[in-house]
Coordinates of C-alpha atoms in Angstrom, one line a residue:
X1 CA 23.1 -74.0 -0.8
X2 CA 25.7 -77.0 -0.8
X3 CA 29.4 -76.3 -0.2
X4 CA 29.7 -76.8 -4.0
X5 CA 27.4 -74.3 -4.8
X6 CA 28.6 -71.7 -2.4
X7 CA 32.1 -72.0 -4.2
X8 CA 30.9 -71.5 -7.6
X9 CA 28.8 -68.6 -6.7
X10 CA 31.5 -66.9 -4.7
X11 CA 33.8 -67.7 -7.7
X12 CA 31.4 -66.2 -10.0
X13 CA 30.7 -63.0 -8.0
X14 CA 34.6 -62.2 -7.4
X15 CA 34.6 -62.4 -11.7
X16 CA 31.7 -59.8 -11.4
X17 CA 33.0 -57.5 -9.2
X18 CA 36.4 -57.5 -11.5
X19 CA 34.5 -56.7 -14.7
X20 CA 32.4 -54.2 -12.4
X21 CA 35.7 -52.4 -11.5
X22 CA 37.1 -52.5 -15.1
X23 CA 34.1 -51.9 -16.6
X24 CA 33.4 -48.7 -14.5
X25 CA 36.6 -46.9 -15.2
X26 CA 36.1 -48.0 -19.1
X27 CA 33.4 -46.2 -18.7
X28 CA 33.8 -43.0 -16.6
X29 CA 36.5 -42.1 -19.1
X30 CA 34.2 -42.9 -22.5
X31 CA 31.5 -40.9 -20.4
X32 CA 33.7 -37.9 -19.6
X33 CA 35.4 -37.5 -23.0
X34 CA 32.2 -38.0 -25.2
X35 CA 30.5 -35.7 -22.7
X36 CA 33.6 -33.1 -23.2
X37 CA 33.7 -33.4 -26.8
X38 CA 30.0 -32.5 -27.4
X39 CA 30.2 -29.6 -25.7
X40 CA 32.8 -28.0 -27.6
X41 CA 30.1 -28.2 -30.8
X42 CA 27.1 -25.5 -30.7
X43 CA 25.2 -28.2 -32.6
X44 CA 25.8 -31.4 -31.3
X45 CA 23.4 -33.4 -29.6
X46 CA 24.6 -36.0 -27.2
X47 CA 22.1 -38.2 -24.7
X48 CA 24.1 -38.6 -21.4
X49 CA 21.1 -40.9 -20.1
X50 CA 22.1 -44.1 -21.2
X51 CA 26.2 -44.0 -21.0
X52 CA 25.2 -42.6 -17.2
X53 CA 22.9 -45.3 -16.6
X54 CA 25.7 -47.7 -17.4
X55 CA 28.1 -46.0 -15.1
X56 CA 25.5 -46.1 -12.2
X57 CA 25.0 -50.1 -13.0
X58 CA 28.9 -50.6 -12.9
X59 CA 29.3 -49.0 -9.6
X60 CA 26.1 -50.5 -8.2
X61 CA 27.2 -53.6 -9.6
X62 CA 30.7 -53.8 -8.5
X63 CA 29.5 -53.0 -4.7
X64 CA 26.7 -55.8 -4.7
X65 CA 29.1 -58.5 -6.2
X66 CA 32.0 -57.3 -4.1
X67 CA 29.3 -58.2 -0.9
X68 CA 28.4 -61.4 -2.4
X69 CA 31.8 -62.3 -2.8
X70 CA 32.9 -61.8 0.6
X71 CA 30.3 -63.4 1.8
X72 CA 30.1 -66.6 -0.3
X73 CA 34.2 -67.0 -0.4
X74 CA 34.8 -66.4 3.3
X75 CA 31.9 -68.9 4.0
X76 CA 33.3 -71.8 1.8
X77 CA 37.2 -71.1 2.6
X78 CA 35.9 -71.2 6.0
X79 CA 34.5 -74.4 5.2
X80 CA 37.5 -75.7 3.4
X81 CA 39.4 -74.6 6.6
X82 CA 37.5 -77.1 9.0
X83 CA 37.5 -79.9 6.7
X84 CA 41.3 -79.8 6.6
X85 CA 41.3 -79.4 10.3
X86 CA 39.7 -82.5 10.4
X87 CA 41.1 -84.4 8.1
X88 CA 44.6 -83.7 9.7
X89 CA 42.9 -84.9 13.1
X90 CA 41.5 -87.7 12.1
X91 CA 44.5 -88.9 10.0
X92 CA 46.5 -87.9 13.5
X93 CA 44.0 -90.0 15.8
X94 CA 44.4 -93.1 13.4
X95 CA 48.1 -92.8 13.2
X96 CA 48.1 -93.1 17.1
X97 CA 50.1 -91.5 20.0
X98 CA 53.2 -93.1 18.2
X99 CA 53.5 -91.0 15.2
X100 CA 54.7 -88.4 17.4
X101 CA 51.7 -86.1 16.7
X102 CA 51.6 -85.0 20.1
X103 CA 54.2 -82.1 19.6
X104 CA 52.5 -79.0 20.1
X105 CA 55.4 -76.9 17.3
X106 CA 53.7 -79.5 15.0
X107 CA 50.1 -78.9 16.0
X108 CA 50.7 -75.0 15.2
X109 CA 52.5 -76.1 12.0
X110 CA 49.7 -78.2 10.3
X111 CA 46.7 -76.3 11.7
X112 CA 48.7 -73.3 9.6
X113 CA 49.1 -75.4 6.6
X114 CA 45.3 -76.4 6.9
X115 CA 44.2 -72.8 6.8
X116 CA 46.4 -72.2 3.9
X117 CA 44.7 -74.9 2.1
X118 CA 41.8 -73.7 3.1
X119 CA 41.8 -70.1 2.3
X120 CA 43.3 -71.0 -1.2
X121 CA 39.9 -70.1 -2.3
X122 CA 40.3 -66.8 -1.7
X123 CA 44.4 -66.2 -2.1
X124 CA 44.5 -68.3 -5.3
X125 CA 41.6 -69.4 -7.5
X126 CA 39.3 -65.9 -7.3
X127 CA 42.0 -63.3 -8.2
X128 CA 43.1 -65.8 -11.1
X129 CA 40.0 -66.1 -12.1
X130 CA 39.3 -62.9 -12.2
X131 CA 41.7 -61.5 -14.4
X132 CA 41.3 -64.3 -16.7
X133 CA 37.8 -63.6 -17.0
X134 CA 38.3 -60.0 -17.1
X135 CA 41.0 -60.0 -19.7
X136 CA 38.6 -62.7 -22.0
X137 CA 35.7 -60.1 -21.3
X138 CA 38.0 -57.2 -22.3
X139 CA 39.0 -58.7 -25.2
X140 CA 36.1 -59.8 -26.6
X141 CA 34.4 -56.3 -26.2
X142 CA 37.6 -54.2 -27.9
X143 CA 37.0 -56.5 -30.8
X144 CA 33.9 -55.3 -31.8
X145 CA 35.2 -51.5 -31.0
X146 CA 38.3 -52.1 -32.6
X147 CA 40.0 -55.6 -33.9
X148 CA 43.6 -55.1 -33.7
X149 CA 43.7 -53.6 -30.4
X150 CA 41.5 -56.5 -29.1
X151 CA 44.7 -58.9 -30.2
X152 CA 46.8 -56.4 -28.0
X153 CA 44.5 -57.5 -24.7
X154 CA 44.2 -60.8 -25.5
X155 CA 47.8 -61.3 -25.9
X156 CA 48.6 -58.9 -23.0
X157 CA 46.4 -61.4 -20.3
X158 CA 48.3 -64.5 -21.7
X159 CA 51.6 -63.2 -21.8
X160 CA 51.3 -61.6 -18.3
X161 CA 50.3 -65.3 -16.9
X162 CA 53.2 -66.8 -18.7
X163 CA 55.4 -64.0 -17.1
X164 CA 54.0 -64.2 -13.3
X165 CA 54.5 -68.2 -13.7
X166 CA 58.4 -68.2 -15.2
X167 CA 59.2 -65.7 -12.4
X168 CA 57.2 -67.6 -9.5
X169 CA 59.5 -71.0 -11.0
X170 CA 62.3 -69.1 -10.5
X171 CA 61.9 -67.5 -7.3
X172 CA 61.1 -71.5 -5.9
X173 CA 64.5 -73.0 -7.8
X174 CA 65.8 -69.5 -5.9
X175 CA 64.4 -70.3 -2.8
X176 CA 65.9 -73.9 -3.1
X177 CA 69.4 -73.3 -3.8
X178 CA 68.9 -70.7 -1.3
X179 CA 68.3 -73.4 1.3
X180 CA 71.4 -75.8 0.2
X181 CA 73.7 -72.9 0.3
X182 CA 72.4 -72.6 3.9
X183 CA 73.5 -75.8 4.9
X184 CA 76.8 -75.5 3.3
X185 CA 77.4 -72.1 5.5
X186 CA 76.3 -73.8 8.2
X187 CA 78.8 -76.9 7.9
X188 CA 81.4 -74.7 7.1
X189 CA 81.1 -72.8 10.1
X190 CA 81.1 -75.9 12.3
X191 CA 84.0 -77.1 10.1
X192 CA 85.9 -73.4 10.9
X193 CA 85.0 -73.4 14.4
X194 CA 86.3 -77.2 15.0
X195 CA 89.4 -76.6 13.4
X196 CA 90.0 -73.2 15.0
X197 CA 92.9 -74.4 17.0
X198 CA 95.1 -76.3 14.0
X199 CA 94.5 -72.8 11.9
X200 CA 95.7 -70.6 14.2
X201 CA 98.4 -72.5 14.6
X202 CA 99.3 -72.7 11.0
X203 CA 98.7 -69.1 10.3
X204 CA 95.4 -69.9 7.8
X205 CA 92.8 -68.9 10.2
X206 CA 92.8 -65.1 8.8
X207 CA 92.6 -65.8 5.4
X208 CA 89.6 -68.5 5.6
X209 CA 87.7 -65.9 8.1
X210 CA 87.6 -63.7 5.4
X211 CA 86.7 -66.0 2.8
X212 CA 83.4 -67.3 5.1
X213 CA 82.6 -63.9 5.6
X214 CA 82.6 -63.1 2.0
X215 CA 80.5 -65.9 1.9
X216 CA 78.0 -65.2 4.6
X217 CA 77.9 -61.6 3.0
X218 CA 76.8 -63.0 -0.5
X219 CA 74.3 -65.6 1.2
X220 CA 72.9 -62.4 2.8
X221 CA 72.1 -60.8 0.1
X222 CA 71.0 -63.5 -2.1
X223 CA 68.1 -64.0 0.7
X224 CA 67.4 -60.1 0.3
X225 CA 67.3 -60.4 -3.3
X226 CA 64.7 -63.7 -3.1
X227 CA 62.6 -61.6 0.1
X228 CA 62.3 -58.5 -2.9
X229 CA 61.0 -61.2 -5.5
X230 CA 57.3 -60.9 -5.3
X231 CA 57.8 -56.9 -5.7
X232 CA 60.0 -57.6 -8.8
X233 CA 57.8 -59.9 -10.3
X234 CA 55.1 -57.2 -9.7
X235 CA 56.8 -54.5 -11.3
X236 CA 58.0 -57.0 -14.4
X237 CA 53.8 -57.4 -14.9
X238 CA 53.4 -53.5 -14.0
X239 CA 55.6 -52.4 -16.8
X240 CA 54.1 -55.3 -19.3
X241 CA 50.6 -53.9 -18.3
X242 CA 52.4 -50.5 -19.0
X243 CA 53.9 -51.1 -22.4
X244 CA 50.6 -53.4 -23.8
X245 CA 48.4 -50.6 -23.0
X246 CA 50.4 -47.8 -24.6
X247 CA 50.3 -49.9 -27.9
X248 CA 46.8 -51.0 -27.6
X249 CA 46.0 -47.2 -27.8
X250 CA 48.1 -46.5 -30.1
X251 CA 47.0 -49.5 -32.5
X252 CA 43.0 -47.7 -31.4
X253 CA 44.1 -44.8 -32.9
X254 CA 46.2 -45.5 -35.9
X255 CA 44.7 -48.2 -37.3
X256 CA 42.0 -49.5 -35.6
X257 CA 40.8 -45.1 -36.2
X258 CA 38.3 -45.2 -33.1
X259 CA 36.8 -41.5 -32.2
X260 CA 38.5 -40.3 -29.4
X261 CA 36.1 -41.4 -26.4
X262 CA 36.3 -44.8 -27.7
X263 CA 39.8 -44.3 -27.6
X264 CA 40.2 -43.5 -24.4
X265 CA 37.7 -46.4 -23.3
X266 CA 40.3 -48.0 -24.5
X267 CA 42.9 -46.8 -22.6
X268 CA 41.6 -47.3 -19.6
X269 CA 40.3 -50.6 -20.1
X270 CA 43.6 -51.7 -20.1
X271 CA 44.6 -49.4 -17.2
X272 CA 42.3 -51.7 -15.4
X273 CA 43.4 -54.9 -17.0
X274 CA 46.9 -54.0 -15.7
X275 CA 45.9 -53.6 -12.2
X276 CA 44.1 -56.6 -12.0
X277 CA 47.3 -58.4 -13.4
X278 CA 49.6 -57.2 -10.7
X279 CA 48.2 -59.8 -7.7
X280 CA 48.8 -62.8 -10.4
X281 CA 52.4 -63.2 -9.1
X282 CA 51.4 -63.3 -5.4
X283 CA 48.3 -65.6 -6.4
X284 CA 51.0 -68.0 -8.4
X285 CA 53.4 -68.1 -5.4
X286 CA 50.8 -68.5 -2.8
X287 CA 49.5 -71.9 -5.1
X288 CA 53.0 -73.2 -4.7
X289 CA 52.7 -72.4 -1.1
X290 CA 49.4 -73.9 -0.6
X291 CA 50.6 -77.0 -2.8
X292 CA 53.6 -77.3 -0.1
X293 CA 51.5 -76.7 2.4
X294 CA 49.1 -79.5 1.4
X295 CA 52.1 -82.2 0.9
X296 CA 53.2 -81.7 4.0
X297 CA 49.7 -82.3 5.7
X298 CA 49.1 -85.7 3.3
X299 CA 53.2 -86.6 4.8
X300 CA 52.7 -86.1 8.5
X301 CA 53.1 -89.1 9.9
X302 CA 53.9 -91.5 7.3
X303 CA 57.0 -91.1 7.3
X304 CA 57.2 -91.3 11.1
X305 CA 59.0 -94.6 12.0
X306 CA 56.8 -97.4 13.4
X307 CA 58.5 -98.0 16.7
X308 CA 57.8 -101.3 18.2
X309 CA 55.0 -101.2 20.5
X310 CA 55.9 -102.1 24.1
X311 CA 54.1 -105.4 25.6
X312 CA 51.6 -104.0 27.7
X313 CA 48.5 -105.7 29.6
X314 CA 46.6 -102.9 32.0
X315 CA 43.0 -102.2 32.1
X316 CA 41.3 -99.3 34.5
X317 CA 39.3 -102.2 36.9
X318 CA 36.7 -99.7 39.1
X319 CA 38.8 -98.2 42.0
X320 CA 42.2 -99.9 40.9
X321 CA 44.4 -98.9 37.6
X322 CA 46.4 -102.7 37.0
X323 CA 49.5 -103.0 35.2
X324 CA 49.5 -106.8 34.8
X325 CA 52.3 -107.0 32.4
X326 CA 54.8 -104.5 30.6
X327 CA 57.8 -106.3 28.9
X328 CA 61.0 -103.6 29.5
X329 CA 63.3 -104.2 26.7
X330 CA 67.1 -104.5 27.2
X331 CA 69.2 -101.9 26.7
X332 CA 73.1 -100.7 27.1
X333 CA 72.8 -100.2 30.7
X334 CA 70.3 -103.1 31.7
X335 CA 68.8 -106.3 30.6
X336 CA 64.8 -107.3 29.8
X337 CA 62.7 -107.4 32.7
X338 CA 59.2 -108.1 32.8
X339 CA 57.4 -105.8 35.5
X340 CA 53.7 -105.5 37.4
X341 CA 52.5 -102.8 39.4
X342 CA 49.1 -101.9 40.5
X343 CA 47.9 -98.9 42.1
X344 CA 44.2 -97.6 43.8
X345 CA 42.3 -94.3 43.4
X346 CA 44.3 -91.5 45.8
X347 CA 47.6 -93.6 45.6
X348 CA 50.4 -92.6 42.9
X349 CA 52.3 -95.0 41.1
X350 CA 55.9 -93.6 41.3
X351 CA 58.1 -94.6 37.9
X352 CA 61.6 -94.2 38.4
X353 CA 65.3 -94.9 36.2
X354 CA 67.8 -92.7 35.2
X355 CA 67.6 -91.1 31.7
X356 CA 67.0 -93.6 28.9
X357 CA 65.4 -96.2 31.0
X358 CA 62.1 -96.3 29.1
X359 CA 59.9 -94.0 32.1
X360 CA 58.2 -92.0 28.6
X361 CA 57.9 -94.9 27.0
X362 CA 56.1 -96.9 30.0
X363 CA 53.6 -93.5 29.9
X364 CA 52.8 -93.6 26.2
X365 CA 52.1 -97.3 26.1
X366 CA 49.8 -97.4 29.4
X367 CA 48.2 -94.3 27.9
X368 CA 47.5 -95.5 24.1
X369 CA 46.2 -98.4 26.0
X370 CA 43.6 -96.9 28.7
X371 CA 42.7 -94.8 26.0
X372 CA 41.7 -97.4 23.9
X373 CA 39.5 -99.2 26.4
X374 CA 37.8 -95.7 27.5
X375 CA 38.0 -93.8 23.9
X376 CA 36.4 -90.6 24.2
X377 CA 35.6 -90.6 27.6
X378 CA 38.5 -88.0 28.9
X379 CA 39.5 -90.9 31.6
X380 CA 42.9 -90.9 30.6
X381 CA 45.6 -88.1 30.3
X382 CA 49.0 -87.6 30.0
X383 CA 50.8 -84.4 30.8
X384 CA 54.3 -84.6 28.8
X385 CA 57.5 -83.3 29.9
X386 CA 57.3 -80.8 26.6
X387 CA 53.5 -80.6 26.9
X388 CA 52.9 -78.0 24.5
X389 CA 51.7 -74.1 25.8
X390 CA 49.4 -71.9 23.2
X391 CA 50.4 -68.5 22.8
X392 CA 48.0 -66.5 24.9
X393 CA 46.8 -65.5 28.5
X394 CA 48.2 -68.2 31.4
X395 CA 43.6 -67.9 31.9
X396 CA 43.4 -69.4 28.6
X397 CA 46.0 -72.2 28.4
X398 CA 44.2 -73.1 31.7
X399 CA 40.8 -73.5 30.5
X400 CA 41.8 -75.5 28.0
X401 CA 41.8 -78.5 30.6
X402 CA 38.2 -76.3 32.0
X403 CA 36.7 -74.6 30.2
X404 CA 34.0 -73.6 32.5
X405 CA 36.6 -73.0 35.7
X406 CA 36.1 -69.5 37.1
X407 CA 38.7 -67.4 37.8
X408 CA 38.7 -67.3 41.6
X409 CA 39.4 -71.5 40.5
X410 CA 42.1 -70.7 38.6
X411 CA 43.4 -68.5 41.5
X412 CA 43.5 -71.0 44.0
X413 CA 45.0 -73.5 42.1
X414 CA 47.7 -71.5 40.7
X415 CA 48.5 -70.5 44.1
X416 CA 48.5 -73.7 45.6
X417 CA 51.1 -74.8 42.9
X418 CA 53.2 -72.1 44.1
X419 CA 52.4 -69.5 41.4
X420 CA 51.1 -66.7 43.4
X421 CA 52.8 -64.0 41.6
X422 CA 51.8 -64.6 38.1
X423 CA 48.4 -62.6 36.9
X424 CA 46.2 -65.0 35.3
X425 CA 46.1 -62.5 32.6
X426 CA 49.8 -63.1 32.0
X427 CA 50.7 -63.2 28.1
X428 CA 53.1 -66.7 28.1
X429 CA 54.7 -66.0 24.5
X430 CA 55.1 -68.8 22.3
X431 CA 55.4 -71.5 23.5
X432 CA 55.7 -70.6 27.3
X433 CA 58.6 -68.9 26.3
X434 CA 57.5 -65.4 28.8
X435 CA 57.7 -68.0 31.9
X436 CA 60.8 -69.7 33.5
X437 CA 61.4 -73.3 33.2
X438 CA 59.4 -73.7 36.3
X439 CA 56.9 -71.8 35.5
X440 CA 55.8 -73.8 32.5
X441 CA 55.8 -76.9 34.5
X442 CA 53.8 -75.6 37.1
X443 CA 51.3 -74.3 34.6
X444 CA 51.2 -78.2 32.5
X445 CA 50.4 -79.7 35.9
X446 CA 47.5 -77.1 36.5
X447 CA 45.9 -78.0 33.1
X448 CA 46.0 -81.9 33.4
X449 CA 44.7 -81.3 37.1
X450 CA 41.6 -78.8 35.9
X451 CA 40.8 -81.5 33.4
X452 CA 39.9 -84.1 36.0
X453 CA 40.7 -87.7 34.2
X454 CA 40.1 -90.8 36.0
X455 CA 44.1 -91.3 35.8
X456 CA 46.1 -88.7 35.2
X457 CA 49.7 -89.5 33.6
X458 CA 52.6 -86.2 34.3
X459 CA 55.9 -86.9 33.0
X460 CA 58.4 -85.2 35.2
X461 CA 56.4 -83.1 37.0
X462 CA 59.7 -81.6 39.4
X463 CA 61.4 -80.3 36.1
X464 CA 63.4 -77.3 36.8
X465 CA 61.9 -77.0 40.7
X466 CA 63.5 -76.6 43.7
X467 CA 63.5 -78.7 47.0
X468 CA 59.9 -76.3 48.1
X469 CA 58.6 -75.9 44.8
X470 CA 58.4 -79.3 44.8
X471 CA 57.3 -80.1 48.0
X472 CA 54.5 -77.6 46.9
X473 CA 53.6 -78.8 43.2
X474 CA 53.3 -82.8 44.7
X475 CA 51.6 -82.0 47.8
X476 CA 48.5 -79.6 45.3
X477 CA 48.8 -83.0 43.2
X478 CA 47.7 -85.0 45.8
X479 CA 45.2 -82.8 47.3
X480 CA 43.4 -82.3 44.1
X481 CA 43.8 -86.1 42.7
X482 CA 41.9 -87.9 46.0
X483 CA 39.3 -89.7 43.1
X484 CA 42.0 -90.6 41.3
X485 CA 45.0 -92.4 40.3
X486 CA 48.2 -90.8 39.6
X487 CA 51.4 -92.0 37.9
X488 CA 54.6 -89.8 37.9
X489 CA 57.8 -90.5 36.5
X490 CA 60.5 -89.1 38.2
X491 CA 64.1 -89.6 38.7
X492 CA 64.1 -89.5 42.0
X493 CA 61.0 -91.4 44.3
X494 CA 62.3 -89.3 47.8
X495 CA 60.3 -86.0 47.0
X496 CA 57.5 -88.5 46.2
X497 CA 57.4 -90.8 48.8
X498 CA 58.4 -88.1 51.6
X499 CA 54.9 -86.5 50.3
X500 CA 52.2 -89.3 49.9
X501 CA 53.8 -91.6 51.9
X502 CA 52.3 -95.1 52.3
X503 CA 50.0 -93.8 49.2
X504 CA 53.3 -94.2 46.5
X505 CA 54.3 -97.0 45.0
X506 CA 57.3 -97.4 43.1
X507 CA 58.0 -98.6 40.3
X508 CA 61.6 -98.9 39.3
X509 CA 62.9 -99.1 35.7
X510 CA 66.8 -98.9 37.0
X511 CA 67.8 -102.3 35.5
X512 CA 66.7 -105.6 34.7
X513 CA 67.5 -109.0 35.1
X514 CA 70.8 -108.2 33.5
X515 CA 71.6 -106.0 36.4
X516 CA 70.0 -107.8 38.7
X517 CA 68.0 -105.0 39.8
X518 CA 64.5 -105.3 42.5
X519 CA 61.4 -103.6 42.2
X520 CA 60.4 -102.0 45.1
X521 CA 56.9 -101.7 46.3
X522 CA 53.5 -103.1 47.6
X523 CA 52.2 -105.8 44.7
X524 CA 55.0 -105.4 42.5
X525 CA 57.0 -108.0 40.6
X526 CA 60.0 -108.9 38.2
X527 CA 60.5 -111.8 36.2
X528 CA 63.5 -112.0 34.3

């Protein structure tokens, strides 16, 4: 079956298996009370095979359908899942390494919206449809058993929708004002703590402490009051299940003048009509979370700003990674420069500067372009300072630059990084957050080594390192990176150059022809 196809039947089975569950304890009760009642007359004659038969297909029913359900939703939300997985890639890969959709927070962020949208199929459309099925099935049963009360179910389904959606718009214009009266606690904190000094002095500082704790204190438990929103929207439909089923029994008996089985048919009917209707409120909120959830996939990265693309002319040339050309734009501390730098398999290309200088932005550009000239190929990567770390096993952020290494490779390398004391089956945290500053370097470098690119790109690799650690992490680097060319940007060259030696060449960003600064290093240039 099509994807299409799969959907509707899934849709259809999770409708069954409602009308299965409803239908069964309908039916029980009629069973159980006619059954009762005819055995309190001598005479009576009552055939239990047919109201047993339909309590067997009810149960039988409502198991097969519940299976079918499973199966069929779970395998189209699954599907649903991957296609917004890859439409979020693909939209991600078009919008280029500029649209900043390199941020790992941002990766976890829209591959949770994507499952959202995809598992709407299952959190959002089946339980809706369901009770509206069920209640339209229940309705139009009770009004060949007994009219009026059939108005009462009708009328129960449609004002229990209307219900679940007023309280679901209110608990989002809640959750709204909730976050503006955020930011207003927020700034007038700051505002308190800036002007901490002047109150004191004037004697106010008491009397406004109190005030922005009263404040905090009702922000507090306005949040409470929207957390318990979903439970008081489910017991506003509870007691609205509660009070339509007491009347349509009661309408049953006085004027619709059902026998007392049907009666209690019934009853429970809309017992079961009322616990279908109490997932409605989480189903409506989830659809306002999936719609958000889907906005903000269609928004990333169109609203990122288009930052001028550096002028850039490199190309990956056999043995030899040549930067012919890169235009350094001016900036506070230095003029425009325009620099060259080329650099051979086993040599590093060493980019210096102080903070600001452009050393990122150099990376990004050469990478976007090599990648462009090899797409697909895995010649080109680029470790970033803030290179993202999955929550798992320090094994299985590793393998995602190998995903066949052993662990006895692992091992080695981790060691030669300087990392003999953490277990490879180390949780991390999220984001890294388990290891030290150094540690998560360390670990950044071992994945872009593992993954073996023609020319691998590591933006301050001697982060948060000491004088040996560093020794350490650039010696490993060079040992492991003999096939290939390297290019580091660093603060400081010295560590570098003290390690590979004639292999480095430097590239400086320090100034331009405003500051009249050189570029130091075998074929290098800069033409002002």
């Amino acid at each position: 079956m099509n994807a299409r196809t799969v959907t509707r039947a899934g849709l259809v089975a999770a409708a069954a298996t409602e009308l299965c569950s409803v239908g069964l304890l309908a039916a029980s009760g009629w069973f159980i009370t006619a059954s009762a009642i005819a055995g309190l007359s001598v005479a009576s004659t009552f055939s239990y095979i047919l109201p047993s038969a339909w309590v067997r297909a009810f149960a039988t029913g409502r198991i097969a359908f519940q299976y079918g359900q499973r199966m069929l939703l779970h395998r189209s939300a699954l599907s649903e899942v991957s296609a917004a997985r890859d439409a979020y890639f693909t939209r991600v890969a078009a919008n280029g390494a500029t649209a900043g959709q390199r941020d790992g927070a941002l990766l976890d962020r829209a591959v949770h919206d994507a499952d959202a949208v995809g598992m709407r199929l299952i959190t959002v459309r089946a339980p809706l449809l369901s009770f509206v099925v069920a209640v339209i099935a229940g309705g139009c049963f009770t009004l060949v058993l007994a009219p009026v009360a059939a108005v009462c179910v009708l009328a129960f389904g449609a004002v229990a929708l209307v219900l679940a959606r007023r309280l679901e718009r209110r608990r989002a214009l809640d959750e709204a004002a909730g976050d503006l009266r955020r930011s207003r606690e927020r700034s007038a904190l700051i505002e308190l703590q800036t002007a901490w000094p002047e109150l004191v002095s004037l004697g106010a500082a008491p009397g406004l402490l109190r005030t922005e704790l009263a404040a905090l204190d009702g922000y507090t438990a306005a949040r409470r009051r929207r957390a318990d929103g979903p439970a008081r929207a489910a017991l506003a439909v509870s007691a609205l299940g509660v009070a339509a089923t007491a009347l349509a029994t009661a309408v049953s008996v006085l004027v619709d003048q059902v026998s007392p089985p049907d009666t209690i048919l019934v009853l429970l009917m809309m017992v079961g009509l009322s616990t279908s209707a109490l997932v409605v409120p989480t189903a409506l909120m989830q659809r306002r979370l999936t719609a958000e959830a889907e906005h903000r996939l269609e928004e990333i990265g169109r609203d990122a700003p288009d930052r001028p693309r550096p002028g850039l002319v490199a190309r990956l040339d056999g043995d030899r990674l040549d930067l012919a050309r890169y235009e350094l734009p001016a900036t506070v501390t230095h003029g425009a420069a325009t620099l060259a730098a080329h650099a051979a398999r086993s040599e590093a290309l060493v980019v210096t500067g102080p903070s600001g200088c452009g050393k990122t932005t150099l990376l990004d550009a050469l990478s976007a372009e090599l990648e462009t000239q090899r797409p697909g190929q895995g010649a080109v990567l680029e470790v970033p300072v803030d290179d993202y770390l999955f929550t798992g096993t320090v094994a299985e952020n590793l393998r995602l630059g190998d995903p066949e290494a052993s662990d006895r490779t692992l091992r080695t390398l981790l060691d030669d990084l300087g990392l003999r004391t953490v277990p490879l089956a180390t949780p991390i945290g999220v984001g890294g957050r388990a290891l030290s500053g150094g540690e998560q370097t360390r670990l950044r470098i071992a994945r872009g080594l593992l993954a073996a690119p023609e020319v691998l790109l590591i933006d301050e690799p001697l982060a948060g390192l000491d004088q040996d650690s560093r020794t350490r992490v650039l010696t490993a680097v060079r040992a492991r990176s003999q096939d290939r060319v390297v290019v580091l940007a660093v603060h400081d060259a010295a560590p570098v150059v003290e390690v590979y030696g004639a292999a480095a060449r430097t590239l400086s960003l320090a100034g331009g022809a405003g500051a009249g600064a050189a570029v130091a290093g075998a074929g290098m240039q800069v033409r002002p």
